mmCIF file of C-alpha atoms in Angstrom:
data_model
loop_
_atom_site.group_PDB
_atom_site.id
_atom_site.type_symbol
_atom_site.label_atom_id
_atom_site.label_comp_id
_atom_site.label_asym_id
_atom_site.label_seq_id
_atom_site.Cartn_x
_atom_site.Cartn_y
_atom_site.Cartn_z
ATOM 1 C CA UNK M 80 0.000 0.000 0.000
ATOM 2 C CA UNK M 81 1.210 3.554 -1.198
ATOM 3 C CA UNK M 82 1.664 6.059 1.142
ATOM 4 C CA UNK M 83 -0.918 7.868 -0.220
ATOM 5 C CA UNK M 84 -3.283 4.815 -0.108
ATOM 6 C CA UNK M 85 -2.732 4.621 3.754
ATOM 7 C CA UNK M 86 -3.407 8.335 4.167
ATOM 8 C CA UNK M 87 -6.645 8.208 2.243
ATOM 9 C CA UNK M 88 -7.465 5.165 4.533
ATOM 10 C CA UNK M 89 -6.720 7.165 7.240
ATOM 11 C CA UNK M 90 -8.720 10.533 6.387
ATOM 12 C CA UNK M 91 -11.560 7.484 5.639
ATOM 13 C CA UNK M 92 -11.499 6.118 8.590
ATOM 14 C CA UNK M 93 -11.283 9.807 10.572
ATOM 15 C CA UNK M 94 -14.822 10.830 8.766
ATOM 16 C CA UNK M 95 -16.388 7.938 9.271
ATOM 17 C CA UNK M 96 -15.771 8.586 12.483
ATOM 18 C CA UNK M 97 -16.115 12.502 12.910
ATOM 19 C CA UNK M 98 -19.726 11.797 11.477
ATOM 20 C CA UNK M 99 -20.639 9.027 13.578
ATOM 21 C CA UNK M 100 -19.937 11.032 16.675
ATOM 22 C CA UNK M 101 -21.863 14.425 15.506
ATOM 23 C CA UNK M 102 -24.705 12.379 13.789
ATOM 24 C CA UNK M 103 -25.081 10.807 17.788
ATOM 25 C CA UNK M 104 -25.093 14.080 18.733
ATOM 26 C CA UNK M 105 -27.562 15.441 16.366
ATOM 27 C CA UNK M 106 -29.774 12.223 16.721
ATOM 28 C CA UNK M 107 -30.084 12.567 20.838
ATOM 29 C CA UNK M 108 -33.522 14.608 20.653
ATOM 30 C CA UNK M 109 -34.985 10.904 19.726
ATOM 31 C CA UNK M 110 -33.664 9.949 23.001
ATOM 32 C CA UNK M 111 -34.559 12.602 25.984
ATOM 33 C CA UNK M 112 -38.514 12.703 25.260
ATOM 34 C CA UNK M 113 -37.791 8.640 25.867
ATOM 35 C CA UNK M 114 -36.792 9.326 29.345
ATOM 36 C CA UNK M 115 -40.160 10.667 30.580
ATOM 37 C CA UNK M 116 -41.887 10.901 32.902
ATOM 38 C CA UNK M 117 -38.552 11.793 34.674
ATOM 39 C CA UNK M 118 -37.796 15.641 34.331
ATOM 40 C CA UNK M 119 -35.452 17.636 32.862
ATOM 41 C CA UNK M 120 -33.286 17.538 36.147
ATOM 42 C CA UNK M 121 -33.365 14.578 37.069
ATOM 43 C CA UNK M 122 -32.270 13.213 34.057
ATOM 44 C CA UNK M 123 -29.687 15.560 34.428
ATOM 45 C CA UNK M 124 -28.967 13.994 36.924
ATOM 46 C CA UNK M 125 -28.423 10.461 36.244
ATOM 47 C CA UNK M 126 -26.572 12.167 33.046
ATOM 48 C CA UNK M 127 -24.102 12.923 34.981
ATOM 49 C CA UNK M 128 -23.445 9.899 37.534
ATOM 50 C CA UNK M 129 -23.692 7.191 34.869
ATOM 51 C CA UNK M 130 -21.247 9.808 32.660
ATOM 52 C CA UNK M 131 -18.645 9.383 35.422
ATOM 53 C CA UNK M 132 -19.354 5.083 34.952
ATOM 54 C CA UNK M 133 -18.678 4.906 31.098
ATOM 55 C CA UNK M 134 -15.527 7.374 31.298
ATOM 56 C CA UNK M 135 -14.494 5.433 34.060
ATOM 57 C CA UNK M 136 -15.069 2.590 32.449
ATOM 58 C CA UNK M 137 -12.988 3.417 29.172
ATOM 59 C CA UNK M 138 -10.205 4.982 31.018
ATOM 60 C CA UNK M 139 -9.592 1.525 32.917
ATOM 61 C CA UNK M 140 -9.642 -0.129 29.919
ATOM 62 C CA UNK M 141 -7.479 2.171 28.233
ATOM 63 C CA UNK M 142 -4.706 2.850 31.825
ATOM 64 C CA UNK M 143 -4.826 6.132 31.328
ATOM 65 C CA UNK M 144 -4.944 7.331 34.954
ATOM 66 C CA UNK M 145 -1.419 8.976 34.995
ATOM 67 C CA UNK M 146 -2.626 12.326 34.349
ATOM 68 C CA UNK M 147 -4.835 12.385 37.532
ATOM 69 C CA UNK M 148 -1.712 12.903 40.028
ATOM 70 C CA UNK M 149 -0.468 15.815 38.287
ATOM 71 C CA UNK M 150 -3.835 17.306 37.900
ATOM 72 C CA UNK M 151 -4.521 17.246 41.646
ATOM 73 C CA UNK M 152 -1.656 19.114 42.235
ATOM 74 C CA UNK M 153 -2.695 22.369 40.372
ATOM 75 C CA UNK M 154 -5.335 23.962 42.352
ATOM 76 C CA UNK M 155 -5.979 26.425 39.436
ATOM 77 C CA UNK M 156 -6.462 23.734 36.948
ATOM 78 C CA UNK M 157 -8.916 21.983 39.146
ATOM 79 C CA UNK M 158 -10.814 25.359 39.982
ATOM 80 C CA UNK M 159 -10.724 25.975 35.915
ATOM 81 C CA UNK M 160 -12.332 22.283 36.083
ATOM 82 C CA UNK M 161 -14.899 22.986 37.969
ATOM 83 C CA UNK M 162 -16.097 26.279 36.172
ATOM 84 C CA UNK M 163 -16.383 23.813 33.162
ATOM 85 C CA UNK M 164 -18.103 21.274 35.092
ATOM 86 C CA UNK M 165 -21.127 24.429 36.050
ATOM 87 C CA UNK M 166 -20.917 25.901 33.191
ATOM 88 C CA UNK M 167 -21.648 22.364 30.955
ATOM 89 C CA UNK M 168 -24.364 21.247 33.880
ATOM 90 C CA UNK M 169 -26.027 24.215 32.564
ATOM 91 C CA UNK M 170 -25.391 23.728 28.785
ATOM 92 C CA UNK M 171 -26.718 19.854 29.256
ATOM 93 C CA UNK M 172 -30.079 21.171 32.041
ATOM 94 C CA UNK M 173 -30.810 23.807 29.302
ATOM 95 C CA UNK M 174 -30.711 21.244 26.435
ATOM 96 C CA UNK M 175 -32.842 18.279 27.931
ATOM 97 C CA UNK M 176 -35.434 20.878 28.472
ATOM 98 C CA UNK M 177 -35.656 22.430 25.485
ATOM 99 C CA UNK M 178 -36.094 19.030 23.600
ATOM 100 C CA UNK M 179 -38.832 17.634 25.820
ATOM 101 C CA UNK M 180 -40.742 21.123 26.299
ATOM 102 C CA UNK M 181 -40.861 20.982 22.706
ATOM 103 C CA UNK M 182 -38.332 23.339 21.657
ATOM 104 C CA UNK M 183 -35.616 21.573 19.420
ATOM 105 C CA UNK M 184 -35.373 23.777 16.506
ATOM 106 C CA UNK M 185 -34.329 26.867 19.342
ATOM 107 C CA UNK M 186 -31.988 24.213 20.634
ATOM 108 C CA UNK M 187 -30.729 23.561 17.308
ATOM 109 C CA UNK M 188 -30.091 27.188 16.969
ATOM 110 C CA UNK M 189 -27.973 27.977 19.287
ATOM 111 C CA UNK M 190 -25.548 25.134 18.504
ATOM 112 C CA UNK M 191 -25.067 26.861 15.335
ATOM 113 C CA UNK M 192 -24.934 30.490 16.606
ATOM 114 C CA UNK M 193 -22.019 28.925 18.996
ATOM 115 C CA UNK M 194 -18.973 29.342 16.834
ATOM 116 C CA UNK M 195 -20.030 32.908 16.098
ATOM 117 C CA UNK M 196 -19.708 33.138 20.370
ATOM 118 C CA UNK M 197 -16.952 31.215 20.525
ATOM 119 C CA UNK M 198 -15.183 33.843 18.130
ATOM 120 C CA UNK M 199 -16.469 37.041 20.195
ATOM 121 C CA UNK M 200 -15.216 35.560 23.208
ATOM 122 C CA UNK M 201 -11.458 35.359 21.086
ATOM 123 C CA UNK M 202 -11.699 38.627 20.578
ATOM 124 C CA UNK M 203 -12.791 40.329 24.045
ATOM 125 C CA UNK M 204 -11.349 38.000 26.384
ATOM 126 C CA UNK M 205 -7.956 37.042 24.187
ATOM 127 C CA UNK M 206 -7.501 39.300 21.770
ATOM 128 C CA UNK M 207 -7.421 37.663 19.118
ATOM 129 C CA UNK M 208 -7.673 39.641 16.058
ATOM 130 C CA UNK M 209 -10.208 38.824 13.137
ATOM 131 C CA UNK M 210 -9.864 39.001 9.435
ATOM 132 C CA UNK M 211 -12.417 40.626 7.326
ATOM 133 C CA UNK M 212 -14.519 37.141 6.518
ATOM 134 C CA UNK M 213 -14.813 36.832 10.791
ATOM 135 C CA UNK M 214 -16.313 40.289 11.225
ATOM 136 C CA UNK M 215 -18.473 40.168 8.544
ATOM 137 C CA UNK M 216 -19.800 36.710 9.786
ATOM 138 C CA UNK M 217 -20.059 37.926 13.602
ATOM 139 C CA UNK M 218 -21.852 41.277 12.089
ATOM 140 C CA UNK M 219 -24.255 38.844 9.986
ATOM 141 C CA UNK M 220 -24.841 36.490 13.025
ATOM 142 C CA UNK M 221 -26.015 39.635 15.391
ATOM 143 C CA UNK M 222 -28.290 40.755 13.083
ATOM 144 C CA UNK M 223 -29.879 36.877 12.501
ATOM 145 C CA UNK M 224 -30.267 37.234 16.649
ATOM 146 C CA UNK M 225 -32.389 40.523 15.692
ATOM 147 C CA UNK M 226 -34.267 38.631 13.140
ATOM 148 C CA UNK M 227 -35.154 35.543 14.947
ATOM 149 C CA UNK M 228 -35.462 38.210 17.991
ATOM 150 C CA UNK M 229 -38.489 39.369 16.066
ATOM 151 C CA UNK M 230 -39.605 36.358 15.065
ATOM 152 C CA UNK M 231 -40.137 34.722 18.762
ATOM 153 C CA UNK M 232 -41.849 37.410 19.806
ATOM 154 C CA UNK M 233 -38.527 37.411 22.570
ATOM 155 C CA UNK M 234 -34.902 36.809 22.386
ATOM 156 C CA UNK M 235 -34.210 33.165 21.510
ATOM 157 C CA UNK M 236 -33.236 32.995 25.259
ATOM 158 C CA UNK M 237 -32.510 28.984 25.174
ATOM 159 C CA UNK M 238 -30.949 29.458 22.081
ATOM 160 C CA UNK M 239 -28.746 31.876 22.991
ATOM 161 C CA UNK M 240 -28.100 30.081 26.970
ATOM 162 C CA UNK M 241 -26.704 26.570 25.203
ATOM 163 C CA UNK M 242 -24.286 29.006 22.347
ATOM 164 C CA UNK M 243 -22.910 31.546 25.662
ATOM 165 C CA UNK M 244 -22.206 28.294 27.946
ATOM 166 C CA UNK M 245 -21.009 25.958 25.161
ATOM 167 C CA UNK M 246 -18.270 28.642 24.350
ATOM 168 C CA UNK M 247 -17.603 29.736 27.878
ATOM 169 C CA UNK M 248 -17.017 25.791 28.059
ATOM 170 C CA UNK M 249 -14.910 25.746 25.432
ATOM 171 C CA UNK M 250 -13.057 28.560 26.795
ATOM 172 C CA UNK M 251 -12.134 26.466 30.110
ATOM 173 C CA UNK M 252 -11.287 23.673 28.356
ATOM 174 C CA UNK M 253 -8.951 25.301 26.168
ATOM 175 C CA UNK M 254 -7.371 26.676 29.383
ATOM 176 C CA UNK M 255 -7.296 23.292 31.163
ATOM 177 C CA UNK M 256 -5.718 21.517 28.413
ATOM 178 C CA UNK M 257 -6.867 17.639 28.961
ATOM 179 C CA UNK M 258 -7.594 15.122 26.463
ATOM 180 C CA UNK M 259 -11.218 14.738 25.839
ATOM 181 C CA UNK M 260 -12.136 11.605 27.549
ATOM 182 C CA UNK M 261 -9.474 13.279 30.744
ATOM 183 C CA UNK M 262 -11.704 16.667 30.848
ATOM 184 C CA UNK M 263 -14.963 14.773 30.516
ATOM 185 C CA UNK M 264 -13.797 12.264 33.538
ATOM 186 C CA UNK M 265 -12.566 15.318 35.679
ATOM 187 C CA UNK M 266 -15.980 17.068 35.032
ATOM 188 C CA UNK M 267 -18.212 14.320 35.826
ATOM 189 C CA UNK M 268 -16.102 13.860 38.929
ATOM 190 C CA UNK M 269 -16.927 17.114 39.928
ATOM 191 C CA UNK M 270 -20.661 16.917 38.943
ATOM 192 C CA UNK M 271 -20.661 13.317 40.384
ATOM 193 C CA UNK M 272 -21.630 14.211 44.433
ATOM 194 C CA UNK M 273 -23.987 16.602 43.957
ATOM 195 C CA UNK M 274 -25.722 14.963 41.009
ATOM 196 C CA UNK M 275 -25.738 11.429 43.581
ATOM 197 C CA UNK M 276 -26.847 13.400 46.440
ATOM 198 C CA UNK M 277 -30.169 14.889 44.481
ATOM 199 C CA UNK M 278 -31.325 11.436 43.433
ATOM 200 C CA UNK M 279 -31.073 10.121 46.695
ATOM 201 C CA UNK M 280 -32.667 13.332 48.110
ATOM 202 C CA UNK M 281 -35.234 12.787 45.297
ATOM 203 C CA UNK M 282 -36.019 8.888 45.915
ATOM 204 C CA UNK M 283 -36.417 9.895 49.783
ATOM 205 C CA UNK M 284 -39.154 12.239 48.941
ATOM 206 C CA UNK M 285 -40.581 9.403 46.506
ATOM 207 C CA UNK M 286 -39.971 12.102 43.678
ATOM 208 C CA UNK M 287 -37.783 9.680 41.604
ATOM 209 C CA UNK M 288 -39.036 7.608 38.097
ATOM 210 C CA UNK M 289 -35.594 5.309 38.579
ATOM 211 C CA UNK M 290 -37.136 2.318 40.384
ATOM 212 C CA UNK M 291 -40.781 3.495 39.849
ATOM 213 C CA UNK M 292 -41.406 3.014 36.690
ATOM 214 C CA UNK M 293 -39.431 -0.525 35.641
ATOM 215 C CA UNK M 294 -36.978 -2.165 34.581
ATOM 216 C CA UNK M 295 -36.801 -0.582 31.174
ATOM 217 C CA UNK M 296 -37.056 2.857 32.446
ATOM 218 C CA UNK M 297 -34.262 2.215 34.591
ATOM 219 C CA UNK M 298 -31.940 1.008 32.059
ATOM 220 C CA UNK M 299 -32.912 3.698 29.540
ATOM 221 C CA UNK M 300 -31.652 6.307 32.852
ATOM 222 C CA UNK M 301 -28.358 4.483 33.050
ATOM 223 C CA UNK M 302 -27.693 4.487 29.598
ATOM 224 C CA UNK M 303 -27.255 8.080 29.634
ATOM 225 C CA UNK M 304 -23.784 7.773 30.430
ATOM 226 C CA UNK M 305 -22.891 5.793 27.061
ATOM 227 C CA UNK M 306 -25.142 7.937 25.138
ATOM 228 C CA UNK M 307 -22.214 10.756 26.492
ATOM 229 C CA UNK M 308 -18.997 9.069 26.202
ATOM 230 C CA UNK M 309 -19.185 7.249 22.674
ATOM 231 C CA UNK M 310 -19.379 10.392 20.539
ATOM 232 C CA UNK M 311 -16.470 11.569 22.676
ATOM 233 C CA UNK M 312 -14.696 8.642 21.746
ATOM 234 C CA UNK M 313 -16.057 8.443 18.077
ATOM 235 C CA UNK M 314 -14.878 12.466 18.392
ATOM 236 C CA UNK M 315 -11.053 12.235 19.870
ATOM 237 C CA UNK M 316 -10.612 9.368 17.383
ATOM 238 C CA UNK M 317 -11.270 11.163 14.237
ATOM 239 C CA UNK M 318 -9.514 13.947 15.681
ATOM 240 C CA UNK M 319 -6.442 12.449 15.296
ATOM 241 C CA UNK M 320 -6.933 11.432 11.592
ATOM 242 C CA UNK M 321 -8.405 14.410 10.100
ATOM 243 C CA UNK M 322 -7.009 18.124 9.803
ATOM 244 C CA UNK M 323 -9.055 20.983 12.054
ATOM 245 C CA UNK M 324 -10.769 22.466 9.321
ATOM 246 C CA UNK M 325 -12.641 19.151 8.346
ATOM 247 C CA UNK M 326 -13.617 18.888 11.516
ATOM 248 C CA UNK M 327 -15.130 22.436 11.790
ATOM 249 C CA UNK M 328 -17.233 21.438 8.818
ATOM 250 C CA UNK M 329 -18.252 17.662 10.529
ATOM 251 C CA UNK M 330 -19.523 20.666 13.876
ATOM 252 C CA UNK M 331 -22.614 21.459 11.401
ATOM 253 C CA UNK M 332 -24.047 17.973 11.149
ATOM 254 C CA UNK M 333 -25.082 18.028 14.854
ATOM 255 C CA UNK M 334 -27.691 21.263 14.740
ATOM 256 C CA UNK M 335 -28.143 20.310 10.983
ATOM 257 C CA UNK M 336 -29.814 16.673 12.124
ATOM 258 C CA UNK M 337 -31.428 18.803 15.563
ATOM 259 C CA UNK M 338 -33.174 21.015 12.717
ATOM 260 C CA UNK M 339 -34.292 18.697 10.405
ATOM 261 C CA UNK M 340 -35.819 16.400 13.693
ATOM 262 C CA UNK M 341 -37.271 19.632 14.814
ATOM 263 C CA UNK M 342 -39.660 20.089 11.477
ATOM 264 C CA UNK M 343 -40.577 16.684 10.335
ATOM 265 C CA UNK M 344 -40.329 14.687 13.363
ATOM 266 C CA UNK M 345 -41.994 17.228 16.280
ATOM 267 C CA UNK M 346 -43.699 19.284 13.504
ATOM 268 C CA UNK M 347 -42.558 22.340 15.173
ATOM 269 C CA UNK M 348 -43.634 25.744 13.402
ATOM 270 C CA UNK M 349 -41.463 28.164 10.958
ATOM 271 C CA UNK M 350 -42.871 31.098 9.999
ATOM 272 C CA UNK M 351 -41.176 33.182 7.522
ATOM 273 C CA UNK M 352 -39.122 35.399 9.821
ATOM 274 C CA UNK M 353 -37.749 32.378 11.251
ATOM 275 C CA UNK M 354 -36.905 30.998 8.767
ATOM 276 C CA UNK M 355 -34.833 34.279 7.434
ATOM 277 C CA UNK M 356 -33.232 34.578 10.748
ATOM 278 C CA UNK M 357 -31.866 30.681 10.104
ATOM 279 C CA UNK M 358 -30.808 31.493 6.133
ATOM 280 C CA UNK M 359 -29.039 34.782 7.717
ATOM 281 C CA UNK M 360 -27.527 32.192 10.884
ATOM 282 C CA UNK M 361 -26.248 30.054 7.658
ATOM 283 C CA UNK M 362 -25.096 32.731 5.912
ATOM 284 C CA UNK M 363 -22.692 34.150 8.586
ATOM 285 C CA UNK M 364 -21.259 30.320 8.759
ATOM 286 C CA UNK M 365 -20.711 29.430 5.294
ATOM 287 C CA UNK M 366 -18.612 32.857 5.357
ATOM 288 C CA UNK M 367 -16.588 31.453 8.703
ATOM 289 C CA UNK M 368 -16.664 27.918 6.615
ATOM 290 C CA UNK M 369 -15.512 29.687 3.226
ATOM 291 C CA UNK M 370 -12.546 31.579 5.494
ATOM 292 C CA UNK M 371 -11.439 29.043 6.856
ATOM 293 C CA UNK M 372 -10.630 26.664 4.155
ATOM 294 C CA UNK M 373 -9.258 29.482 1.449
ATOM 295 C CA UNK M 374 -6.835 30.637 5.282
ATOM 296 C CA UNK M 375 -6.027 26.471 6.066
ATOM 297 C CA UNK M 376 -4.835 26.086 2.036
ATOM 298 C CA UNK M 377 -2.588 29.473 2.285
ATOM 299 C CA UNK M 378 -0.971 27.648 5.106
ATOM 300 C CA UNK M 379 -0.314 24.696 3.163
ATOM 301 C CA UNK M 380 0.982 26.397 0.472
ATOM 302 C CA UNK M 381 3.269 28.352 2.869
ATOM 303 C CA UNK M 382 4.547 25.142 4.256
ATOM 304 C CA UNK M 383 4.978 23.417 0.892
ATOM 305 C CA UNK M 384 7.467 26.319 0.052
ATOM 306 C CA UNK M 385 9.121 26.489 2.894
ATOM 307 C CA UNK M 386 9.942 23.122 2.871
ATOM 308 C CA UNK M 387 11.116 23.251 -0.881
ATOM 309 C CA UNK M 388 13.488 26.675 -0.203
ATOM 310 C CA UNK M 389 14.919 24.030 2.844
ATOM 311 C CA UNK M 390 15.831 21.471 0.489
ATOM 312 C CA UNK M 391 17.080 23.527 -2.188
ATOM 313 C CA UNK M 392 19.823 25.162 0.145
ATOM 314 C CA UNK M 393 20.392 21.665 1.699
ATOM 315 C CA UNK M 394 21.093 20.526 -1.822
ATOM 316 C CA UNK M 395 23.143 23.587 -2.202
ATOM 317 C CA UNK M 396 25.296 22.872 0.616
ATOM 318 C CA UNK M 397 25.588 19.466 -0.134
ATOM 319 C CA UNK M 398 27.221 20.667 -3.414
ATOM 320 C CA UNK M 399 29.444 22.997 -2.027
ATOM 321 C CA UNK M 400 30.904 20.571 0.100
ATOM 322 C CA UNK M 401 31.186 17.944 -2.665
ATOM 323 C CA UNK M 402 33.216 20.875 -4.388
ATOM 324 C CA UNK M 403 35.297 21.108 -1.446
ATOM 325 C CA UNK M 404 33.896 24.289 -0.093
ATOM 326 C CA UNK M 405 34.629 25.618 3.182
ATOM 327 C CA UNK M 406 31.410 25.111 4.637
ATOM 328 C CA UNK M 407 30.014 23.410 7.616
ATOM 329 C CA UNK M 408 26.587 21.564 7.061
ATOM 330 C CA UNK M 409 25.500 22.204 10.488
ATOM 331 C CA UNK M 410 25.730 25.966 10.454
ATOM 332 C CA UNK M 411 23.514 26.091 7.546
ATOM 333 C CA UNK M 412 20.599 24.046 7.721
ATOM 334 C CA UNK M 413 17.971 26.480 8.467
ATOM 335 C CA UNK M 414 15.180 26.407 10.895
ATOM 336 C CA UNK M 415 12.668 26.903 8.032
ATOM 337 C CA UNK M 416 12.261 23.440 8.049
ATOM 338 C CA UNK M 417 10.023 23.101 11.465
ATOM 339 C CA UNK M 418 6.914 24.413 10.167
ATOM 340 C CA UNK M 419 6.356 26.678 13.133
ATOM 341 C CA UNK M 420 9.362 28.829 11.820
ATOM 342 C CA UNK M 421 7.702 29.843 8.878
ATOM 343 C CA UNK M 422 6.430 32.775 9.588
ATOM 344 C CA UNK M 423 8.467 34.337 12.564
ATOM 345 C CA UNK M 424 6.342 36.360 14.583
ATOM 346 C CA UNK M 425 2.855 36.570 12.974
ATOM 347 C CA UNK M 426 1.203 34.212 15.385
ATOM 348 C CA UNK M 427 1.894 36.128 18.404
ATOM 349 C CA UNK M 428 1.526 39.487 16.893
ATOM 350 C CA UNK M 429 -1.715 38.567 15.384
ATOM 351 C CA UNK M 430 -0.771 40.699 12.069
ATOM 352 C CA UNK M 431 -2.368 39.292 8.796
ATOM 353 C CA UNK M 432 0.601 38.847 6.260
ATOM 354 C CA UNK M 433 0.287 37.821 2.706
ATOM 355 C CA UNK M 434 0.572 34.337 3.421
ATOM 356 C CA UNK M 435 -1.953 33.719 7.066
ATOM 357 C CA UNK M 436 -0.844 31.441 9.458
ATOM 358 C CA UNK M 437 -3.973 30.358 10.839
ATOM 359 C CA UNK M 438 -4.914 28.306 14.514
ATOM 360 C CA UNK M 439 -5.919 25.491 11.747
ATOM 361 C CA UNK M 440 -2.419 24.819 11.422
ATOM 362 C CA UNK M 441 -1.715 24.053 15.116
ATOM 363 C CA UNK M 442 -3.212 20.756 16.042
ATOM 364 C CA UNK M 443 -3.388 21.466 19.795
ATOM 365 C CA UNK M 444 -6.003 24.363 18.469
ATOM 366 C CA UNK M 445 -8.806 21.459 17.812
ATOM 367 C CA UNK M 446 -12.187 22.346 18.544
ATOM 368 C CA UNK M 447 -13.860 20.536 21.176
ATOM 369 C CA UNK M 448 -17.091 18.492 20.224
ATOM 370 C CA UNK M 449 -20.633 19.960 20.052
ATOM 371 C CA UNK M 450 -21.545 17.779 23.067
ATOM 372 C CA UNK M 451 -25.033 19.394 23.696
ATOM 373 C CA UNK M 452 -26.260 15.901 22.586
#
């Protein structure tokens, strides 16, 4: 097999994968109404204690505990942790509710209004500078929040609860730096206590559905926790096999599946303006889409030339010396050929050269999954 063979196979195997764990995600609103009569919180609930059992689960499988000393000895980390941990209780409360009150196309929403969040918290909280495509998409997603504002009746308040906390999620991720199935154990072992001690508060008072309503019921509670951690695991494993910007394209098939299941599954309404509050919504991300592969191809162009100035001097020097030229092959062999060197200092100055060196060329920038599912 060529080496090209085995890369396709690999890119293959990455979106079959990537789509697998998104189309889970966009699928869930099938599952939550199946949960009933329990309520939004207590299935929250059980969400997160059987969450903690499947990660568990996979990480003993996997012995990968080692990163659990370390972590306990960084009090910052762990307080970043449990921001996450409130901050996704919310995200995951807020969801369940919307599906089974009968909102899913709101919920759908705000999973795509999220990476238009995600990129106005880069630019007020880090500074990150935007190129033209990014404004114009942020300026196109506020007015869509106008639109659909209008169209409500109200702000899109649920809509607009799951984007804030997904990206203020994102945000504390991105600070804590764990693997996925790592950040989702440490947050589920922060949720775990609290989440126990309501059920058992809630079967005392004879408020719970667990044991009350058979077998079945029971089981369908406790699968909660695999209906969380294989996406996550379908997720981290095409992360590895497919570049970012795929991946930021796979992010649409979640809300894309919770919109579609909205309409012709729960027959929920569209009237007009809602409808030209979504086409302005999809407008604003086929510009971030459109942005970000033209910016992810300049960087592979940059890195294709870099790599060929590299070996031309190397094959330079290589002739010198065969000419018997006073030249030492170590002195010369430039750092241009570690891709970071490319462009010296235009990642941390932010400034947009000729050639852009976007985050899609640094594969520790990955997105974290849609996980509203």
């Amino acid at each position: 097999m060529t080496p090209e063979d085995q890369q396709d196979r690999v890119d293959r195997t990455g979106l079959l994968y990537g789509f697998a764990a998104y189309a889970i995600w966009g699928l869930v609103p099938l599952f939550w109404p199946l949960l009933e009569p329990a309520g939004a919180v207590e299935i929250l609930a059980h969400r997160m204690v059987w969450s903690l059992a499947a990660v568990g689960l996979v990480l003993l499988v996997l012995r990968r505990w080692s990163w659990i000393r370390p972590l306990l000895r960084e009090p910052r980390r762990l307080g970043v942790i449990a921001l996450a941990a409130t901050v996704i209780s919310v995200n995951w409360g807020m969801y369940i509710w919307g599906i089974n009150s009968g909102h899913v196309v709101e919920t759908a929403l705000g999973y795509f209004i999220n990476p238009l969040v995600s990129i106005a918290f880069g630019v007020l909280l880090l500074r990150e500078r935007l190129r033209p495509a990014q404004w114009a998409a942020v300026g196109v997603g506020a007015v869509a929040v106008a639109v659909l504002t209008v169209g409500y009746g109200k702000l899109p308040w649920i809509a607009l609860t799951l984007a804030f906390t997904f990206a203020t999620y994102g945000l504390a991720k991105k600070r804590v730096g764990l693997g996925g199935l790592e950040s989702l154990a440490a947050e589920t072992a922060v949720q775990f206590l609290p989440a126990l001690g309501f059920l058992i508060w809630l079967g005392g008072h004879g408020g719970s559905t667990f044991a009350s309503e058979g077998a079945g019921h029971a089981v369908l509670l406790a699968s909660c926790g695999f209906i969380t951690a294989v996406p996550l695991i379908c997720f981290g494993a095409s992360a590895v096999r497919l570049p970012l910007s795929t991946i930021g394209m796979l992010q649409y098939v979640a809300p894309t599946f919770q919109f579609v299941l909205g309409l012709a599954v729960f027959h929920e309404s569209m009237p007009p303006e809602r409808w030209a509050g979504f086409a302005l919504v999809w407008l604003a991300l086929a510009l971030l889409t459109w942005d970000a592969l033209r910016t992810a191809r300049r960087a592979r162009r940059a890195l294709a030339d870099a790599a060929a100035r590299a070996g031309a001097r190397s094959a330079t020097v290589e002739a010198d010396v065969v000419r018997g030229a006073d030249v030492a092959p170590e002195a010369v062999v430039p750092e241009a050929v570690v891709p970071e060197a490319i462009v010296p200092e235009v990642a941390a100055s932010g400034a947009i050269p000729d050639v852009d060196v976007p985050d899609a060329a640094v594969p520790e920038a990955r997105p974290g999954p849609i996980s509203g599912g």
